[in-house]
Each structure stands twice: as C-alpha cells, then as structure tokens.
Amino acid sequence: MIKLKSDQEIDDMKPAGKMAWDLLEALKLMIRPGISTQEINDFVHSFTLERGGVCAPLNYKGFPKSVCTSVNHVVCHGIPSPKEFLKDGDIINVDVTPIVGGYHGDASRTYFVGSNISLVARRLVEATERSLQLAIEAVVVGGRVGDIGATIQEAVEGLGFSVVRDFVGHGIGKTFHEEPQIPHYGVRGRGIRFEPGMVFTIEPMINQGGYGTKVLSDGWTAVTADGKLSAQFEHTIAIRSTGKVEILTGPY
Ligand code: MF3
Ligand code: CO
Ligand code: CO
C-alpha cells in the first residue's frame, strides 16, 4: 500500500530534506585525501544531533554506523571505518538520512577526492548525476514508474555504463523504506502510475562495467562483481496536489 501524503505532510517533510541537503553541502568542505570514513561518520552524526535530528541508518536493521560511505567499487551501504582513509583519485558516495520531526530525508552524492581523478571516474560520476536529473524531470502525474528506469538507462548505457538492478529507490515518510519500489531500469509506460501525494527516492547506482553486485561477509557492503567503479546520486522527491514535482532534499 502506498501512503500518499497531503501537502501539509509534504511541508512537514521539508526540514528533514533540508538537513540532508545541508549535510551533503557541508561534506564538500571536509572530503579530501587523508581523512577516514569514520571522520565522515562522526561529522554527520554530530551535525545531525546538534540540529535536533536523528541518524536513521544507525541501528537500522543492525547497520552499525550513522551514514553509508561507499568508496570506488563499493556500490552502496559501505560501513565507515577508522581504518579506511581516502586517497587522491578516489570517488566516494556519502548517503545521509536524517530524521527530523518524525520524517526521513534521504539523499546522497558521489564526491571526488583530491584532484587526480581518472577520466573514466569523472565521466561515470557526471553521467550518474545527469541520469538522476533527467529521471526527476521524467516524473509527471499520469506517467509511470517505468519512465524513470528507461530514462536512466538511456542516459548511461550509450556511454558503456550499466544500471544496478539489485537495489532500488523507495517510498519514504515516517518510515525509511515504504512502497513503492523505484527500479532504475525499466520500460517507458510500464509500472504504477505517478499520482499526487507520492513521496519517494530516486537513487541510481551506475557501474563502470557490468551491473552485477555482491554483498561482503559484513552483511552490508555491496560491491561490483567485477571490481570496477560504481557511482550513485539520490534525492527525495514529492508530487504536490497540484502535480508539481518538488525536490525535498534541495537545493534550498
Ligand atoms: N540510505 C539508503 C537508501 O538510500 C539506505 C541505507 S540503509 C542502511 O535507501 F542501513 F545501510 F543505512
Ligand atoms: Co534511499
Ligand atoms: Co539513501
């Protein structure tokens, strides 16, 4: 069952979305060679609590940290560690989900670490971000969920990249993951119809090589099956009663 939100409820979700945006903006200033993913975790944790929020990932289904940090070939759900240090040329996705006023705001970006970024890493990250922008523009009342996946596939596959199948976007609200599921691959005109009141994430994970993934023995860290790079961007979006599509996770 999809929990449709009133305009008032969508307004009430905006503080969580704004905090997610503020976190991702603030992280631009701290992500550099030499810092550990644990430092990113601790920054996200204190920033969130100081502003009256709660970190949804912490203890979610046993996840041990406050944020997901996914470096290079890690597709998603990377676990911050004091032993993992960023180096020049890495790419890292940071996925934040603050809870503010009882509502979740879920967003992520992939950042470049330092300045020696390979051409393929740059192309992958830029294509992934663009695929999310185009997918958001593809959301219109009366359209269907398959329009999102088709748009993302068209944006990246021509460049030789692939769309991860094993993880999907999701409805979101007072709970972290609600119906519907939002696959990032699909066929235009297929799937459920978009309607006012829907609030969901779009979070394409795009691989340099094949779309296969595997989960490491820690039970969380998802990596590319072929060891090549993966990038991800995520926004939480809402469809107003007027049909207007609003990005709750900024920019503000
Ligand atoms: N933020 C992730 C998402 O986009 C979910 C992370 S679940 C966690 O849906 F437990 F790993 F934090
Ligand atoms: Co999400
Ligand atoms: Co997320």
Coordinates of N, CA, C and O and ligand atoms in Angstrom, one line a residue, residues 57 60 63 68 77 95-97 106 168 170 176-177 201 203 220 232 234, ligand 1:
P57 N 20.2 5.7 9.6 CA 20.9 4.4 9.4 C 21.4 3.7 10.7 O 21.5 2.5 10.7
Y60 N 19.7 0.7 12.0 CA 18.6 0.3 11.1 C 18.9 -1.1 10.6 O 19.9 -1.4 10.0
F63 N 22.4 -2.0 11.0 CA 23.5 -1.2 10.4 C 24.3 -0.5 11.5 O 23.6 0.1 12.4
C68 N 26.2 5.9 5.3 CA 26.8 5.0 4.4 C 27.9 5.7 3.6 O 27.7 6.8 3.1
H77 N 25.9 1.1 0.8 CA 25.9 0.5 2.1 C 27.3 0.3 2.7 O 27.4 -0.6 3.5
D95 N 25.8 8.7 1.7 CA 24.4 8.6 1.7 C 23.9 8.9 3.1 O 24.1 8.2 4.1
V96 N 23.2 10.1 3.3 CA 22.7 10.5 4.6 C 21.2 10.4 4.7 O 20.5 10.6 3.7
T97 N 20.7 10.1 5.9 CA 19.2 10.0 6.1 C 18.9 10.5 7.5 O 18.7 9.7 8.4
D106 N 16.2 11.6 2.6 CA 17.2 10.6 2.1 C 17.9 11.1 0.9 O 17.2 11.4 -0.1
V168 N 17.0 -0.5 -5.2 CA 16.0 0.3 -5.9 C 15.7 1.6 -5.0 O 16.0 1.6 -3.8
H170 N 12.7 4.1 -3.3 CA 11.7 3.7 -2.4 C 10.8 4.8 -2.0 O 11.3 6.0 -1.9
F176 N 11.5 4.6 6.8 CA 12.7 4.8 5.9 C 12.3 4.3 4.5 O 12.5 5.0 3.5
H177 N 11.8 3.0 4.5 CA 11.6 2.4 3.2 C 10.1 2.0 3.1 O 9.7 1.1 3.9
T201 N 12.2 8.2 -3.3 CA 13.6 8.5 -3.7 C 13.8 8.0 -5.1 O 13.2 7.0 -5.5
E203 N 17.5 6.9 -6.8 CA 18.9 6.8 -6.3 C 19.7 5.9 -7.2 O 20.2 4.8 -6.8
W220 N 26.5 -6.1 4.7 CA 26.1 -4.8 4.2 C 26.8 -4.3 3.0 O 26.1 -4.0 2.0
Q232 N 26.8 6.9 -7.4 CA 25.4 7.0 -7.0 C 25.1 8.4 -6.6 O 25.9 9.1 -6.0
E234 N 21.3 10.5 -5.1 CA 20.0 10.3 -4.6 C 19.3 11.6 -4.2 O 19.9 12.4 -3.5
Ligands
MF3_1 N1 20.1 5.5 2.6 C1 20.0 4.2 2.0 C2 18.9 4.3 0.9 O1 19.0 5.2 0.1 C3 19.6 3.1 3.0 C4 20.7 2.8 3.9 S1 20.2 1.6 4.9 C5 21.5 1.4 6.0 O2 17.9 3.7 0.9 F1 21.1 0.7 6.9 F2 22.5 0.9 5.3 F3 21.8 2.6 6.4

